[in-house]
Amino acid sequence: MIEYKKSFASDNNTMVHPKIMEALQSANVGHVVAYGDDSYTESAIKRFKEIFGEDIEVFFVFNGTGANVTGLAAMTMPHQGIICAESAHIQVDECGAAERFIGCRLIPVETADGKLRPEDIEPLLAVRGGQHHTQPGVVSITQSTEMGTVYSIDELKTLVDYAHSMNLTVHVDGARIANAAAYLNVDLKSITADAGIDVLSFGGTKNGLMFGEAVVFFNRTLSENYKYIRKQGMQLASKMRYIAVQFEALLTDDLWLRNAQKANAMARLLAKEVEGIPEIAITQPVQSNGVFVSMPKDAAERLLENYFFYPWNEEKGEYRWMTSFDTDEEDVRQFAETVRKACLRQA
Amino acid sequence: MIEYKKSFASDNNTMVHPKIMEALQSANVGHVVAYGDDSYTESAIKRFKEIFGEDIEVFFVFNGTGANVTGLAAMTMPHQGIICAESAHIQVDECGAAERFIGCRLIPVETADGKLRPEDIEPLLAVRGGQHHTQPGVVSITQSTEMGTVYSIDELKTLVDYAHSMNLTVHVDGARIANAAAYLNVDLKSITADAGIDVLSFGGTKNGLMFGEAVVFFNRTLSENYKYIRKQGMQLASKMRYIAVQFEALLTDDLWLRNAQKANAMARLLAKEVEGIPEIAITQPVQSNGVFVSMPKDAAERLLENYFFYPWNEEKGEYRWMTSFDTDEEDVRQFAETVRKACLRQA
Amino acid sequence: MIEYKKSFASDNNTMVHPKIMEALQSANVGHVVAYGDDSYTESAIKRFKEIFGEDIEVFFVFNGTGANVTGLAAMTMPHQGIICAESAHIQVDECGAAERFIGCRLIPVETADGKLRPEDIEPLLAVRGGQHHTQPGVVSITQSTEMGTVYSIDELKTLVDYAHSMNLTVHVDGARIANAAAYLNVDLKSITADAGIDVLSFGGTKNGLMFGEAVVFFNRTLSENYKYIRKQGMQLASKMRYIAVQFEALLTDDLWLRNAQKANAMARLLAKEVEGIPEIAITQPVQSNGVFVSMPKDAAERLLENYFFYPWNEEKGEYRWMTSFDTDEEDVRQFAETVRKACLRQA
Amino acid sequence: MIEYKKSFASDNNTMVHPKIMEALQSANVGHVVAYGDDSYTESAIKRFKEIFGEDIEVFFVFNGTGANVTGLAAMTMPHQGIICAESAHIQVDECGAAERFIGCRLIPVETADGKLRPEDIEPLLAVRGGQHHTQPGVVSITQSTEMGTVYSIDELKTLVDYAHSMNLTVHVDGARIANAAAYLNVDLKSITADAGIDVLSFGGTKNGLMFGEAVVFFNRTLSENYKYIRKQGMQLASKMRYIAVQFEALLTDDLWLRNAQKANAMARLLAKEVEGIPEIAITQPVQSNGVFVSMPKDAAERLLENYFFYPWNEEKGEYRWMTSFDTDEEDVRQFAETVRKACLRQA
């Protein structure tokens, strides 16, 4: 087991933001009714409505897989397929949870940059109406993507309009949607409700929470039975106030945005710091808090002696470095310096 | 939405124990590897082994339903049935999560006191080997039971030995197992590993945690694939350290026991305080932190104006009052006094 | 392995009616498009519409469990429960297929005669809206029931009206619905479409077919995705014509009715033949093709030396005798005589 | 709805072989115990053991999807993945039945000829042991493949040995295994039991049966619970004798082989007849009863006016023509002549 003060491996490795800890502490008074029927939860939901619009339904769950799978369960019948990028978290990193819980199939699509486009979806609809074939029902995208790229508002709207015109609903895995909003310099409503998406997994954990994600329904015909799905999905917290107050704090004084801006800035800094190293090639546009690079294998191995991080595509020698709200300039410079040395020794 | 400083509705309404908050705060330093590959988790697991024996496997999950359902999923094939008391949480309060996730059936048994006995199980085995019928595979008991009663060590061993002799495995929903150990005045190993049970949901949330339960495998042939089941069950926390340190604190200096003793003592006190009220009948032995009473409906209604609590059996006029680690004598006396007045006005 | 020319064990033990074999033979010519897109299937569906009304959808499947489970799958979300009699085939004899395929729960209700009534259902609705609890969504009844009794048209309408008023849909397991129509002396539409039921499993196999059941949707909002459910449920026959022509033959010249009348008459005859035997008590009204009796255990054992049949309730010494379209008067008299002797030797 | 006396669309469009009809007729006598506990079933199973070896378990089911999915269910835990060719029936043509019934994921692999090789599987095992990822557990191959190609015994053994060395079990979709044996000129045991495969779907319907497939377990540790899985999978026929006698007839006097040889010969003849047509290119080796061709789109459209058949890959202008046991030389010549004319008019 290896641990580092500041890792570039994952934004899941971060501590809890001090403001969040404060909120948890301040809610720790007396008894309140369990399972969400409390004033903390009421208040947090109110905050969501201020940000995303009144005409939504919000539910808190424990984690990202829980948010994705239970949200998708509200959108998908078992004979339907969920179209997603081959790199999507639901496809790669959730151990088939969607298949098991929903009984459906994922339909992964190869992409260059983690983004789906109408032309990726159109050929998949040829099976429509054929009883022998899984029927595409939902498009699930990730914003910002697992490759650190961000859908522009235009890209989003084009995709959503196409999907709706084809009777597909649209789900957004927003584990890092704050980073996308920060990059696009827009509010959260612009890239969700206003873009027409149906259901959003709104990420908390990667952006400073201890635990907790929110499932936000913009299409309220889909939320009717969600409370039962959440419970069946083992995602109903008894002491709900402790998720609610974290979100309340995250959505107060733009903490969500400031955290995302910081993480994004650190990724840009890291990219800038390493882009002069000849052995390093940046393989994806740096639009959120990830830097994707290719580097020589032995340089990577030397670097791994000091910093743990994940290969993205071992065959291609591609690696992923993640920054987070608690990454500091000094952390970046130290890391970049270590990268430089690892590459040098190579030469 | 109604809230009370100290409710007798549920041990889910409690705050987080200050020692647990302290532990959370103290772990909030720097980066650690996510998903359990960190030293906090390692240390908490070590603590479990000190208490339950070295030959176990422990996994942390988010909540009680998650612990029960994923634990049972490791024990049950879809064509099998899970025998449980009709009052079991998995039967009554989990919205069919086990059926959905496992694809199996629950086989509820009517009981007087929430406890299963071999004679309850024996007639259910007549279908063994018949391809048309759900095959009993697991016995799931609750300790202490949903009715506040506690299996003695003898009762446990008799049941487990019978189950094993019949090729059934035994699961314990231990959301309140600390209260059972406190009542029996024994250590946790005596009523789990030593009694031969196979898998335990070890409760944290009701005993002072913010969130978090542990699935403990004594029968290690059942744990082989559990890590995948936990992930598929959406129960793998990314920032695992924050569950681990709560359990570390709970299992340090017998906090688990002191909390349970306190809750149990308060239930006994409450029973004592109300047993003299003629309109009140105590309907179950008070062995853990629940007091079950029957009382006239209009008295209950008057009482509900001041305190929220749940009817247990509306038809019979039976109600459930729960105490918890943060219930104080003064809370009990105030509540008992309010009960008395509610009954008096009746007369 | 024991076999009998004419058993009273089950209407599943029968041969295929000669008219059905003829139909199979006559369809065995050349190639036709598979999976139901053929003129035989078209014609059989037309016949169903003549009998049940034009506003239906009909789908053929392989067997009764397939018809019940896939039909119910079109009606039920995983968080919902299916209310049924404790004696229902879906509860007792399908190895939990509904739970596995749908992910839902069955909610069995104890009944004296296999029939559900509004008062059985009403208390089960108290959990409505509670996120912790399986939500009743469907009522599944069996007509004629597993106990050989028949819902009258009034009983049906009362139940269906109540169910619909409570936002529950109604499914009928009609494995023996022909016997019910024969007993009530009404057409099939009267006890299905006209009574307001939503989905029917229309039985073929027990009434003379080789294999094949039909799922009939009267509520067409429920059939929208059924073709996919049938396929996922592994119930789509490739050589569909061979199911279709069997149903065509069954629904021609009232073969379905004549077979059912014959089976019913033989059950009545059997009841009459044995009712004078002092050791025999008939325990259910003989309304279809089953005779339920209680008799001394040793008499039953002697009888079992010559005829195989199933105990219905071993504890009560209750047994089930089934007749079928191919039972003859002579078969009944021989069996009744053997019963008499088995009882006599007892005395 | 279009029908043809002799289609080249699918071997599912065929009639039932006269010998099979005879067998059905001859079994249509009196009562026998239902659900497989009869002498016809016993005898058919004996026949399977003569052919595949004594150390097997055989179970009859209704159809190919049922055989594949329930067989795979006996081999696969929900967190596991089933590796198969992208062209596999389970992937393309079963509407996600495996995902729904088992809760698992299929892992499709692109292939040139429908065959899997160790080098296709090896990279998929990199995720082994990672709790975030679906764990490959089973390799499912089709013999002969959906592209009409046949695994040689060496190819089979190489694949199976590799799979077993990697702790993967091997399933064979043998809907057309008779055609493979005919092509290889070997007995059925050589390409199943002797090659080390674990579970086989043995096809009946495409080779002359009315309905009915067999699930054959060579690895008997996998069959322990299969009878329950079959029932849960809605695949247990009540009047089992009518499946059993069809298989008995198929396995008598090498009817299975003669049917397959005939179909294969007709495919070779068809290939020979069309290979001289300049517009036609044969795209796969003709090893069983399918001929895969590319042809100009307008020629295909003209041909479709007279004969219905399926595009295999519309983009590439690739089409599939299937022969069957009841295809005659005259049928082939007429079809080839029509192909020729359709191509000519093109020029």
mmCIF file of N, CA and C in Angstrom, chain D residues 108-197:
data_model
loop_
_atom_site.group_PDB
_atom_site.id
_atom_site.type_symbol
_atom_site.label_atom_id
_atom_site.label_comp_id
_atom_site.label_asym_id
_atom_site.label_seq_id
_atom_site.Cartn_x
_atom_site.Cartn_y
_atom_site.Cartn_z
ATOM 1 N N PRO D 108 -18.027 -8.707 -26.631
ATOM 2 C CA PRO D 108 -17.909 -9.119 -28.030
ATOM 3 C C PRO D 108 -16.540 -8.771 -28.602
ATOM 4 N N VAL D 109 -16.052 -9.650 -29.448
ATOM 5 C CA VAL D 109 -14.741 -9.489 -30.066
ATOM 6 C C VAL D 109 -14.926 -9.479 -31.579
ATOM 7 N N GLU D 110 -14.323 -8.509 -32.227
ATOM 8 C CA GLU D 110 -14.401 -8.454 -33.683
ATOM 9 C C GLU D 110 -13.589 -9.601 -34.277
ATOM 10 N N THR D 111 -14.165 -10.289 -35.243
ATOM 11 C CA THR D 111 -13.432 -11.375 -35.895
ATOM 12 C C THR D 111 -13.649 -11.281 -37.401
ATOM 13 N N ALA D 112 -12.747 -11.863 -38.147
ATOM 14 C CA ALA D 112 -12.904 -11.854 -39.601
ATOM 15 C C ALA D 112 -13.857 -12.954 -40.044
ATOM 16 N N ASP D 113 -13.861 -14.050 -39.321
ATOM 17 C CA ASP D 113 -14.564 -15.245 -39.794
ATOM 18 C C ASP D 113 -15.486 -15.864 -38.761
ATOM 19 N N GLY D 114 -15.780 -15.106 -37.701
ATOM 20 C CA GLY D 114 -16.689 -15.623 -36.688
ATOM 21 C C GLY D 114 -16.031 -16.517 -35.655
ATOM 22 N N LYS D 115 -14.731 -16.752 -35.807
ATOM 23 C CA LYS D 115 -14.028 -17.647 -34.873
ATOM 24 C C LYS D 115 -13.180 -16.862 -33.883
ATOM 25 N N LEU D 116 -13.185 -17.332 -32.643
ATOM 26 C CA LEU D 116 -12.314 -16.761 -31.608
ATOM 27 C C LEU D 116 -11.011 -17.533 -31.548
ATOM 28 N N ARG D 117 -9.945 -16.821 -31.231
ATOM 29 C CA ARG D 117 -8.638 -17.442 -31.058
ATOM 30 C C ARG D 117 -8.020 -16.937 -29.748
ATOM 31 N N PRO D 118 -7.096 -17.683 -29.179
ATOM 32 C CA PRO D 118 -6.497 -17.260 -27.902
ATOM 33 C C PRO D 118 -6.022 -15.810 -27.931
ATOM 34 N N GLU D 119 -5.473 -15.381 -29.057
ATOM 35 C CA GLU D 119 -4.950 -14.012 -29.096
ATOM 36 C C GLU D 119 -6.071 -12.965 -29.035
ATOM 37 N N ASP D 120 -7.307 -13.378 -29.321
ATOM 38 C CA ASP D 120 -8.432 -12.450 -29.136
ATOM 39 C C ASP D 120 -8.785 -12.296 -27.661
ATOM 40 N N ILE D 121 -8.507 -13.352 -26.931
ATOM 41 C CA ILE D 121 -8.955 -13.410 -25.532
ATOM 42 C C ILE D 121 -7.928 -12.809 -24.595
ATOM 43 N N GLU D 122 -6.691 -13.060 -24.894
ATOM 44 C CA GLU D 122 -5.605 -12.695 -23.984
ATOM 45 C C GLU D 122 -5.673 -11.238 -23.516
ATOM 46 N N PRO D 123 -5.831 -10.256 -24.421
ATOM 47 C CA PRO D 123 -5.844 -8.861 -23.943
ATOM 48 C C PRO D 123 -7.044 -8.540 -23.041
ATOM 49 N N LEU D 124 -8.090 -9.343 -23.143
ATOM 50 C CA LEU D 124 -9.276 -9.079 -22.324
ATOM 51 C C LEU D 124 -9.075 -9.485 -20.873
ATOM 52 N N LEU D 125 -7.996 -10.212 -20.611
ATOM 53 C CA LEU D 125 -7.776 -10.709 -19.251
ATOM 54 C C LEU D 125 -6.959 -9.747 -18.396
ATOM 55 N N ALA D 126 -6.553 -8.634 -18.990
ATOM 56 C CA ALA D 126 -5.750 -7.666 -18.236
ATOM 57 C C ALA D 126 -6.498 -7.117 -17.026
ATOM 58 N N VAL D 127 -7.821 -7.137 -17.077
ATOM 59 C CA VAL D 127 -8.621 -6.579 -15.967
ATOM 60 C C VAL D 127 -8.800 -7.571 -14.822
ATOM 61 N N ARG D 128 -8.295 -8.777 -14.998
ATOM 62 C CA ARG D 128 -8.460 -9.810 -13.967
ATOM 63 C C ARG D 128 -8.066 -9.306 -12.580
ATOM 64 N N GLY D 129 -8.950 -9.525 -11.650
ATOM 65 C CA GLY D 129 -8.660 -9.187 -10.272
ATOM 66 C C GLY D 129 -8.994 -7.761 -9.893
ATOM 67 N N GLY D 130 -9.314 -6.935 -10.869
ATOM 68 C CA GLY D 130 -9.644 -5.538 -10.575
ATOM 69 C C GLY D 130 -11.123 -5.396 -10.249
ATOM 70 N N GLN D 131 -11.412 -4.936 -9.048
ATOM 71 C CA GLN D 131 -12.805 -4.938 -8.594
ATOM 72 C C GLN D 131 -13.703 -4.005 -9.390
ATOM 73 N N HIS D 132 -13.108 -3.091 -10.147
ATOM 74 C CA HIS D 132 -13.913 -2.144 -10.920
ATOM 75 C C HIS D 132 -14.410 -2.724 -12.233
ATOM 76 N N HIS D 133 -13.898 -3.879 -12.604
ATOM 77 C CA HIS D 133 -14.091 -4.328 -13.977
ATOM 78 C C HIS D 133 -14.806 -5.672 -14.061
ATOM 79 N N THR D 134 -15.697 -5.781 -15.026
ATOM 80 C CA THR D 134 -16.311 -7.065 -15.363
ATOM 81 C C THR D 134 -15.209 -8.097 -15.569
ATOM 82 N N GLN D 135 -15.353 -9.253 -14.942
ATOM 83 C CA GLN D 135 -14.325 -10.285 -14.975
ATOM 84 C C GLN D 135 -14.648 -11.354 -16.014
ATOM 85 N N PRO D 136 -13.841 -11.479 -17.058
ATOM 86 C CA PRO D 136 -14.102 -12.543 -18.022
ATOM 87 C C PRO D 136 -14.187 -13.897 -17.322
ATOM 88 N N GLY D 137 -15.231 -14.644 -17.624
ATOM 89 C CA GLY D 137 -15.423 -15.918 -16.949
ATOM 90 C C GLY D 137 -15.675 -17.081 -17.908
ATOM 91 N N VAL D 138 -16.264 -16.765 -19.046
ATOM 92 C CA VAL D 138 -16.686 -17.802 -19.976
ATOM 93 C C VAL D 138 -16.314 -17.372 -21.390
ATOM 94 N N VAL D 139 -15.922 -18.338 -22.211
ATOM 95 C CA VAL D 139 -15.777 -18.101 -23.643
ATOM 96 C C VAL D 139 -16.906 -18.850 -24.337
ATOM 97 N N SER D 140 -17.703 -18.139 -25.093
ATOM 98 C CA SER D 140 -18.772 -18.789 -25.846
ATOM 99 C C SER D 140 -18.456 -18.718 -27.334
ATOM 100 N N ILE D 141 -18.349 -19.882 -27.936
ATOM 101 C CA ILE D 141 -18.102 -19.920 -29.383
ATOM 102 C C ILE D 141 -19.300 -20.553 -30.082
ATOM 103 N N THR D 142 -19.371 -20.355 -31.387
ATOM 104 C CA THR D 142 -20.455 -20.951 -32.171
ATOM 105 C C THR D 142 -19.826 -21.905 -33.183
ATOM 106 N N GLN D 143 -20.383 -23.111 -33.246
ATOM 107 C CA GLN D 143 -19.825 -24.148 -34.128
ATOM 108 C C GLN D 143 -20.957 -24.842 -34.843
ATOM 109 N N SER D 144 -21.086 -24.781 -36.155
ATOM 110 C CA SER D 144 -20.372 -23.889 -37.026
ATOM 111 C C SER D 144 -20.791 -22.453 -36.758
ATOM 112 N N THR D 145 -19.935 -21.519 -37.146
ATOM 113 C CA THR D 145 -20.149 -20.124 -36.774
ATOM 114 C C THR D 145 -21.305 -19.499 -37.543
ATOM 115 N N GLU D 146 -21.688 -18.312 -37.088
ATOM 116 C CA GLU D 146 -22.745 -17.570 -37.770
ATOM 117 C C GLU D 146 -22.315 -17.169 -39.175
ATOM 118 N N MET D 147 -21.027 -17.286 -39.478
ATOM 119 C CA MET D 147 -20.549 -16.948 -40.815
ATOM 120 C C MET D 147 -20.319 -18.187 -41.659
ATOM 121 N N GLY D 148 -20.797 -19.323 -41.178
ATOM 122 C CA GLY D 148 -20.728 -20.540 -41.975
ATOM 123 C C GLY D 148 -19.390 -21.239 -41.912
ATOM 124 N N THR D 149 -18.473 -20.716 -41.118
ATOM 125 C CA THR D 149 -17.155 -21.350 -41.000
ATOM 126 C C THR D 149 -17.164 -22.369 -39.867
ATOM 127 N N VAL D 150 -16.155 -23.219 -39.869
ATOM 128 C CA VAL D 150 -16.109 -24.318 -38.914
ATOM 129 C C VAL D 150 -14.750 -24.321 -38.219
ATOM 130 N N TYR D 151 -14.761 -24.436 -36.899
ATOM 131 C CA TYR D 151 -13.519 -24.636 -36.156
ATOM 132 C C TYR D 151 -13.013 -26.047 -36.435
ATOM 133 N N SER D 152 -11.755 -26.171 -36.792
ATOM 134 C CA SER D 152 -11.171 -27.508 -36.885
ATOM 135 C C SER D 152 -10.976 -28.049 -35.472
ATOM 136 N N ILE D 153 -10.750 -29.357 -35.400
ATOM 137 C CA ILE D 153 -10.508 -29.949 -34.076
ATOM 138 C C ILE D 153 -9.298 -29.295 -33.428
ATOM 139 N N ASP D 154 -8.273 -29.036 -34.198
ATOM 140 C CA ASP D 154 -7.084 -28.386 -33.643
ATOM 141 C C ASP D 154 -7.397 -26.981 -33.128
ATOM 142 N N GLU D 155 -8.123 -26.236 -33.924
ATOM 143 C CA GLU D 155 -8.501 -24.887 -33.477
ATOM 144 C C GLU D 155 -9.299 -24.944 -32.180
ATOM 145 N N LEU D 156 -10.227 -25.902 -32.141
ATOM 146 C CA LEU D 156 -11.045 -26.065 -30.935
ATOM 147 C C LEU D 156 -10.177 -26.354 -29.718
ATOM 148 N N LYS D 157 -9.303 -27.335 -29.886
ATOM 149 C CA LYS D 157 -8.496 -27.770 -28.742
ATOM 150 C C LYS D 157 -7.559 -26.666 -28.283
ATOM 151 N N THR D 158 -6.998 -25.968 -29.226
ATOM 152 C CA THR D 158 -6.103 -24.865 -28.878
ATOM 153 C C THR D 158 -6.864 -23.810 -28.063
ATOM 154 N N LEU D 159 -8.045 -23.506 -28.528
ATOM 155 C CA LEU D 159 -8.851 -22.496 -27.832
ATOM 156 C C LEU D 159 -9.268 -22.978 -26.444
ATOM 157 N N VAL D 160 -9.762 -24.190 -26.387
ATOM 158 C CA VAL D 160 -10.252 -24.732 -25.111
ATOM 159 C C VAL D 160 -9.095 -24.850 -24.123
ATOM 160 N N ASP D 161 -7.961 -25.358 -24.586
ATOM 161 C CA ASP D 161 -6.821 -25.504 -23.678
ATOM 162 C C ASP D 161 -6.383 -24.140 -23.141
ATOM 163 N N TYR D 162 -6.351 -23.175 -24.034
ATOM 164 C CA TYR D 162 -5.989 -21.834 -23.575
ATOM 165 C C TYR D 162 -7.004 -21.325 -22.552
ATOM 166 N N ALA D 163 -8.262 -21.458 -22.879
ATOM 167 C CA ALA D 163 -9.317 -20.965 -21.974
ATOM 168 C C ALA D 163 -9.190 -21.627 -20.607
ATOM 169 N N HIS D 164 -9.081 -22.932 -20.596
ATOM 170 C CA HIS D 164 -8.986 -23.635 -19.314
ATOM 171 C C HIS D 164 -7.731 -23.219 -18.548
ATOM 172 N N SER D 165 -6.652 -23.014 -19.267
ATOM 173 C CA SER D 165 -5.414 -22.599 -18.590
ATOM 174 C C SER D 165 -5.588 -21.224 -17.957
ATOM 175 N N MET D 166 -6.538 -20.474 -18.483
ATOM 176 C CA MET D 166 -6.814 -19.137 -17.963
ATOM 177 C C MET D 166 -8.040 -19.123 -17.046
ATOM 178 N N ASN D 167 -8.460 -20.320 -16.663
ATOM 179 C CA ASN D 167 -9.580 -20.424 -15.729
ATOM 180 C C ASN D 167 -10.885 -19.889 -16.317
ATOM 181 N N LEU D 168 -11.005 -20.059 -17.609
ATOM 182 C CA LEU D 168 -12.254 -19.713 -18.296
ATOM 183 C C LEU D 168 -12.921 -21.023 -18.724
ATOM 184 N N THR D 169 -14.238 -21.081 -18.607
ATOM 185 C CA THR D 169 -14.943 -22.249 -19.133
ATOM 186 C C THR D 169 -15.390 -21.960 -20.564
ATOM 187 N N VAL D 170 -15.719 -23.023 -21.288
ATOM 188 C CA VAL D 170 -16.045 -22.868 -22.709
ATOM 189 C C VAL D 170 -17.450 -23.390 -23.012
ATOM 190 N N HIS D 171 -18.221 -22.522 -23.603
ATOM 191 C CA HIS D 171 -19.587 -22.835 -24.023
ATOM 192 C C HIS D 171 -19.628 -22.871 -25.544
ATOM 193 N N VAL D 172 -20.357 -23.816 -26.084
ATOM 194 C CA VAL D 172 -20.531 -23.873 -27.536
ATOM 195 C C VAL D 172 -22.004 -23.696 -27.882
ATOM 196 N N ASP D 173 -22.286 -22.679 -28.670
ATOM 197 C CA ASP D 173 -23.606 -22.550 -29.278
ATOM 198 C C ASP D 173 -23.596 -23.464 -30.493
ATOM 199 N N GLY D 174 -24.224 -24.616 -30.336
ATOM 200 C CA GLY D 174 -24.189 -25.625 -31.383
ATOM 201 C C GLY D 174 -25.497 -25.710 -32.152
ATOM 202 N N ALA D 175 -26.098 -24.570 -32.400
ATOM 203 C CA ALA D 175 -27.331 -24.575 -33.187
ATOM 204 C C ALA D 175 -27.108 -25.307 -34.508
ATOM 205 N N ARG D 176 -25.878 -25.225 -35.017
ATOM 206 C CA ARG D 176 -25.535 -25.909 -36.271
ATOM 207 C C ARG D 176 -24.298 -26.790 -36.084
ATOM 208 N N ILE D 177 -24.195 -27.438 -34.941
ATOM 209 C CA ILE D 177 -23.017 -28.273 -34.721
ATOM 210 C C ILE D 177 -23.044 -29.514 -35.618
ATOM 211 N N ALA D 178 -24.230 -29.955 -35.982
ATOM 212 C CA ALA D 178 -24.316 -31.100 -36.890
ATOM 213 C C ALA D 178 -23.624 -30.772 -38.214
ATOM 214 N N ASN D 179 -23.825 -29.545 -38.687
ATOM 215 C CA ASN D 179 -23.182 -29.139 -39.940
ATOM 216 C C ASN D 179 -21.667 -29.111 -39.805
ATOM 217 N N ALA D 180 -21.182 -28.759 -38.628
ATOM 218 C CA ALA D 180 -19.735 -28.748 -38.404
ATOM 219 C C ALA D 180 -19.185 -30.167 -38.419
ATOM 220 N N ALA D 181 -19.867 -31.064 -37.730
ATOM 221 C CA ALA D 181 -19.410 -32.464 -37.705
ATOM 222 C C ALA D 181 -19.425 -33.040 -39.118
ATOM 223 N N ALA D 182 -20.478 -32.709 -39.862
ATOM 224 C CA ALA D 182 -20.568 -33.203 -41.242
ATOM 225 C C ALA D 182 -19.401 -32.679 -42.077
ATOM 226 N N TYR D 183 -19.110 -31.415 -41.916
ATOM 227 C CA TYR D 183 -18.012 -30.820 -42.679
ATOM 228 C C TYR D 183 -16.670 -31.444 -42.310
ATOM 229 N N LEU D 184 -16.454 -31.619 -41.017
ATOM 230 C CA LEU D 184 -15.174 -32.149 -40.554
ATOM 231 C C LEU D 184 -15.094 -33.666 -40.735
ATOM 232 N N ASN D 185 -16.249 -34.261 -40.991
ATOM 233 C CA ASN D 185 -16.331 -35.712 -41.140
ATOM 234 C C ASN D 185 -15.859 -36.430 -39.870
ATOM 235 N N VAL D 186 -16.363 -35.934 -38.774
ATOM 236 C CA VAL D 186 -16.051 -36.549 -37.464
ATOM 237 C C VAL D 186 -17.347 -36.765 -36.700
ATOM 238 N N ASP D 187 -17.254 -37.532 -35.634
ATOM 239 C CA ASP D 187 -18.464 -37.697 -34.825
ATOM 240 C C ASP D 187 -18.630 -36.513 -33.866
ATOM 241 N N LEU D 188 -19.763 -36.459 -33.220
ATOM 242 C CA LEU D 188 -20.074 -35.296 -32.375
ATOM 243 C C LEU D 188 -19.195 -35.240 -31.136
ATOM 244 N N LYS D 189 -18.816 -36.423 -30.655
ATOM 245 C CA LYS D 189 -18.003 -36.464 -29.440
ATOM 246 C C LYS D 189 -16.637 -35.822 -29.672
ATOM 247 N N SER D 190 -16.099 -36.005 -30.852
ATOM 248 C CA SER D 190 -14.757 -35.478 -31.154
ATOM 249 C C SER D 190 -14.673 -33.964 -31.018
ATOM 250 N N ILE D 191 -15.773 -33.293 -31.336
ATOM 251 C CA ILE D 191 -15.712 -31.824 -31.319
ATOM 252 C C ILE D 191 -16.402 -31.235 -30.095
ATOM 253 N N THR D 192 -16.677 -32.104 -29.129
ATOM 254 C CA THR D 192 -17.311 -31.590 -27.896
ATOM 255 C C THR D 192 -16.578 -32.178 -26.690
ATOM 256 N N ALA D 193 -17.025 -33.323 -26.235
ATOM 257 C CA ALA D 193 -16.405 -33.950 -25.068
ATOM 258 C C ALA D 193 -14.888 -34.079 -25.254
ATOM 259 N N ASP D 194 -14.476 -34.624 -26.385
ATOM 260 C CA ASP D 194 -13.047 -34.900 -26.583
ATOM 261 C C ASP D 194 -12.231 -33.613 -26.725
ATOM 262 N N ALA D 195 -12.870 -32.555 -27.153
ATOM 263 C CA ALA D 195 -12.159 -31.277 -27.281
ATOM 264 C C ALA D 195 -12.144 -30.512 -25.966
ATOM 265 N N GLY D 196 -12.845 -31.025 -24.978
ATOM 266 C CA GLY D 196 -12.775 -30.417 -23.647
ATOM 267 C C GLY D 196 -13.785 -29.321 -23.383
ATOM 268 N N ILE D 197 -14.766 -29.162 -24.273
ATOM 269 C CA ILE D 197 -15.714 -28.070 -23.996
ATOM 270 C C ILE D 197 -16.559 -28.414 -22.776
#
